[in-house]
PDB file of C-alpha atoms in Angstrom:
ATOM      1  CA  MET P  12       9.925   5.583   7.066  1.00 84.00           C
ATOM      2  CA  SER P  13       9.901   4.339  10.655  1.00 84.00           C
ATOM      3  CA  TYR P  14       8.479   0.991  11.818  1.00 85.00           C
ATOM      4  CA  ARG P  15       5.509   2.891  13.251  1.00 90.00           C
ATOM      5  CA  GLU P  16       4.778   4.578   9.916  1.00 92.00           C
ATOM      6  CA  PHE P  17       5.391   1.358   7.986  1.00 94.00           C
ATOM      7  CA  ASN P  18       3.081  -0.664  10.225  1.00 95.00           C
ATOM      8  CA  ALA P  19       0.348   2.001  10.194  1.00 97.00           C
ATOM      9  CA  PHE P  20       0.419   2.217   6.396  1.00 97.00           C
ATOM     10  CA  CYS P  21       0.329  -1.557   5.876  1.00 98.00           C
ATOM     11  CA  ALA P  22      -2.457  -1.941   8.464  1.00 97.00           C
ATOM     12  CA  ALA P  23      -4.600   0.491   6.457  1.00 97.00           C
ATOM     13  CA  LEU P  24      -4.459  -1.682   3.322  1.00 97.00           C
ATOM     14  CA  PRO P  25      -7.389  -4.096   2.843  1.00 96.00           C
ATOM     15  CA  ALA P  26      -7.412  -7.580   4.406  1.00 96.00           C
ATOM     16  CA  THR P  27      -3.918  -7.426   5.897  1.00 97.00           C
ATOM     17  CA  THR P  28      -2.442  -9.311   8.834  1.00 97.00           C
ATOM     18  CA  HIS P  29       0.746  -8.617  10.778  1.00 97.00           C
ATOM     19  CA  VAL P  30       3.179 -10.935  12.494  1.00 96.00           C
ATOM     20  CA  VAL P  31       6.643 -10.438  13.964  1.00 94.00           C
ATOM     21  CA  GLN P  32       8.865 -13.314  12.860  1.00 89.00           C
ATOM     22  CA  TRP P  33      12.282 -14.165  11.419  1.00 82.00           C
ATOM     23  CA  GLY P  34      14.247 -12.578  14.226  1.00 83.00           C
ATOM     24  CA  GLY P  35      12.027  -9.570  14.829  1.00 86.00           C
ATOM     25  CA  ALA P  36      10.962  -8.610  11.296  1.00 90.00           C
ATOM     26  CA  HIS P  37       7.568  -6.944  10.890  1.00 93.00           C
ATOM     27  CA  VAL P  38       5.879  -9.144   8.271  1.00 96.00           C
ATOM     28  CA  TRP P  39       2.685  -8.046   6.513  1.00 97.00           C
ATOM     29  CA  LYS P  40       0.483 -10.491   4.629  1.00 98.00           C
ATOM     30  CA  VAL P  41      -2.656 -10.479   2.530  1.00 97.00           C
ATOM     31  CA  GLY P  42      -4.520 -13.785   2.304  1.00 95.00           C
ATOM     32  CA  GLY P  43      -1.676 -15.460   4.181  1.00 96.00           C
ATOM     33  CA  LYS P  44       0.920 -14.383   1.599  1.00 96.00           C
ATOM     34  CA  VAL P  45       3.722 -11.934   2.399  1.00 96.00           C
ATOM     35  CA  PHE P  46       3.647  -8.562   0.630  1.00 97.00           C
ATOM     36  CA  ALA P  47       5.989  -6.474   2.833  1.00 97.00           C
ATOM     37  CA  ILE P  48       8.727  -7.002   5.395  1.00 95.00           C
ATOM     38  CA  GLY P  49      10.176  -4.370   7.709  1.00 93.00           C
ATOM     39  CA  GLY P  50      13.488  -5.442   9.165  1.00 85.00           C
ATOM     40  CA  TRP P  51      17.255  -5.166   8.860  1.00 69.00           C
ATOM     41  CA  GLN P  52      17.669  -1.950  10.800  1.00 62.00           C
ATOM     42  CA  ARG P  53      20.170   0.481   9.315  1.00 58.00           C
ATOM     43  CA  GLY P  54      20.404   3.804  11.081  1.00 57.00           C
ATOM     44  CA  SER P  55      17.068   4.970  12.415  1.00 60.00           C
ATOM     45  CA  HIS P  56      14.973   3.463   9.622  1.00 66.00           C
ATOM     46  CA  PRO P  57      14.226  -0.179   8.853  1.00 77.00           C
ATOM     47  CA  GLY P  58      15.033  -1.832   5.590  1.00 89.00           C
ATOM     48  CA  ILE P  59      11.676  -2.381   3.895  1.00 94.00           C
ATOM     49  CA  THR P  60      11.250  -5.261   1.484  1.00 95.00           C
ATOM     50  CA  PHE P  61       8.417  -5.549  -1.027  1.00 97.00           C
ATOM     51  CA  LYS P  62       7.388  -7.390  -4.189  1.00 97.00           C
ATOM     52  CA  VAL P  63       7.650  -5.520  -7.501  1.00 97.00           C
ATOM     53  CA  SER P  64       6.484  -5.932 -11.080  1.00 96.00           C
ATOM     54  CA  ASP P  65       8.940  -6.691 -13.867  1.00 95.00           C
ATOM     55  CA  ILE P  66       9.182  -2.962 -14.631  1.00 95.00           C
ATOM     56  CA  GLY P  67       9.639  -2.092 -10.951  1.00 95.00           C
ATOM     57  CA  TRP P  68      12.436  -4.667 -10.755  1.00 95.00           C
ATOM     58  CA  GLU P  69      14.267  -3.114 -13.696  1.00 95.00           C
ATOM     59  CA  MET P  70      13.888   0.388 -12.247  1.00 94.00           C
ATOM     60  CA  LEU P  71      14.855  -0.368  -8.646  1.00 96.00           C
ATOM     61  CA  ARG P  72      17.366  -3.210  -8.539  1.00 93.00           C
ATOM     62  CA  ASP P  73      20.321  -0.856  -9.101  1.00 92.00           C
ATOM     63  CA  ALA P  74      18.765   2.368  -7.776  1.00 93.00           C
ATOM     64  CA  PRO P  75      20.526   4.185  -4.904  1.00 92.00           C
ATOM     65  CA  GLY P  76      19.216   2.937  -1.570  1.00 91.00           C
ATOM     66  CA  CYS P  77      17.634  -0.164  -3.130  1.00 93.00           C
ATOM     67  CA  ARG P  78      18.882  -3.659  -3.767  1.00 92.00           C
ATOM     68  CA  PRO P  79      17.512  -7.064  -4.706  1.00 94.00           C
ATOM     69  CA  ALA P  80      16.065  -8.462  -1.483  1.00 91.00           C
ATOM     70  CA  PRO P  81      18.349 -10.957   0.245  1.00 84.00           C
ATOM     71  CA  TYR P  82      17.099 -14.566   0.078  1.00 83.00           C
ATOM     72  CA  LEU P  83      14.027 -13.711  -2.020  1.00 86.00           C
ATOM     73  CA  ALA P  84      15.737 -12.294  -5.108  1.00 79.00           C
ATOM     74  CA  SER P  85      18.389 -15.020  -5.021  1.00 79.00           C
ATOM     75  CA  ARG P  86      15.553 -17.499  -5.541  1.00 84.00           C
ATOM     76  CA  GLY P  87      14.398 -15.740  -8.705  1.00 82.00           C
ATOM     77  CA  MET P  88      11.643 -13.692  -7.051  1.00 90.00           C
ATOM     78  CA  LYS P  89      11.303  -9.998  -7.861  1.00 95.00           C
ATOM     79  CA  TRP P  90      11.559  -8.414  -4.424  1.00 95.00           C
ATOM     80  CA  ILE P  91      13.385  -5.187  -3.576  1.00 96.00           C
ATOM     81  CA  GLN P  92      14.796  -4.032  -0.252  1.00 94.00           C
ATOM     82  CA  ASN P  93      14.788  -0.276   0.323  1.00 94.00           C
ATOM     83  CA  HIS P  94      17.055   1.337   2.908  1.00 86.00           C
ATOM     84  CA  GLU P  95      18.307   4.830   3.707  1.00 77.00           C
ATOM     85  CA  PRO P  96      18.570   7.021   1.729  1.00 78.00           C
ATOM     86  CA  GLY P  97      16.407   5.139  -0.776  1.00 85.00           C
ATOM     87  CA  LEU P  98      12.884   5.941  -1.850  1.00 93.00           C
ATOM     88  CA  GLY P  99      10.960   8.850  -0.350  1.00 91.00           C
ATOM     89  CA  LYS P 100       7.939   8.086   1.842  1.00 93.00           C
ATOM     90  CA  ARG P 101       5.405   8.827  -0.879  1.00 96.00           C
ATOM     91  CA  GLU P 102       7.142   6.634  -3.443  1.00 96.00           C
ATOM     92  CA  LEU P 103       7.722   3.848  -0.913  1.00 96.00           C
ATOM     93  CA  LYS P 104       4.018   3.876  -0.002  1.00 97.00           C
ATOM     94  CA  GLN P 105       3.141   3.548  -3.696  1.00 97.00           C
ATOM     95  CA  TYR P 106       5.400   0.503  -4.004  1.00 97.00           C
ATOM     96  CA  LEU P 107       3.957  -1.047  -0.829  1.00 98.00           C
ATOM     97  CA  LYS P 108       0.443  -0.556  -2.180  1.00 97.00           C
ATOM     98  CA  ALA P 109       1.490  -2.079  -5.520  1.00 97.00           C
ATOM     99  CA  SER P 110       3.104  -5.032  -3.712  1.00 98.00           C
ATOM    100  CA  HIS P 111      -0.153  -5.619  -1.814  1.00 97.00           C
ATOM    101  CA  ALA P 112      -2.052  -5.557  -5.132  1.00 96.00           C
ATOM    102  CA  LEU P 113       0.405  -7.943  -6.840  1.00 96.00           C
ATOM    103  CA  VAL P 114       0.189 -10.475  -4.020  1.00 96.00           C
ATOM    104  CA  ALA P 115      -3.603 -10.143  -3.722  1.00 96.00           C
ATOM    105  CA  ALA P 116      -3.950 -10.690  -7.486  1.00 94.00           C
ATOM    106  CA  GLY P 117      -2.102 -13.994  -7.090  1.00 94.00           C
ATOM    107  CA  LEU P 118      -4.663 -15.314  -4.607  1.00 95.00           C
ATOM    108  CA  SER P 119      -7.405 -17.618  -5.799  1.00 94.00           C
ATOM    109  CA  LYS P 120     -10.667 -16.047  -6.892  1.00 94.00           C
ATOM    110  CA  LYS P 121     -12.361 -17.739  -3.936  1.00 94.00           C
ATOM    111  CA  LYS P 122      -9.829 -16.341  -1.453  1.00 94.00           C
ATOM    112  CA  ARG P 123     -10.120 -12.818  -2.900  1.00 93.00           C
ATOM    113  CA  ALA P 124     -13.909 -13.058  -2.560  1.00 93.00           C
ATOM    114  CA  GLU P 125     -13.595 -14.247   1.074  1.00 93.00           C
ATOM    115  CA  LEU P 126     -11.359 -11.251   1.825  1.00 94.00           C
ATOM    116  CA  MET P 127     -13.645  -8.895  -0.090  1.00 92.00           C
ATOM    117  CA  LEU P 128     -10.838  -7.855  -2.413  1.00 92.00           C
ATOM    118  CA  SER P 129     -11.854  -6.510  -5.801  1.00 76.00           C
ATOM    119  CA  GLU P 130     -10.540  -8.020  -9.012  1.00 63.00           C
TER     120      GLU P 130
END
């Protein structure tokens, strides 16, 4: 998945914002909280980092093309970084959507209502 595809997909998710920070990483947030990071270029595709559930963590942390996300996972957070030849586009999009949902679910009820995010 290219930066263009990554950014277009994340922009289509509800109530998202985009910022380029941390040395040029494409950072996507919902309600001010990060749910996806595109950065760490390897070959022609960026490394894409996203939050996962406990089950997703168990499935992906040792999967080919995936690894615990630097900095985040070392602090006990369940974040995965995907790089070539990791997940296919369809599967990666499903994980990005799930990451968005996990982060949105952690927002306060008031904040979710302000952003018009369903329960």
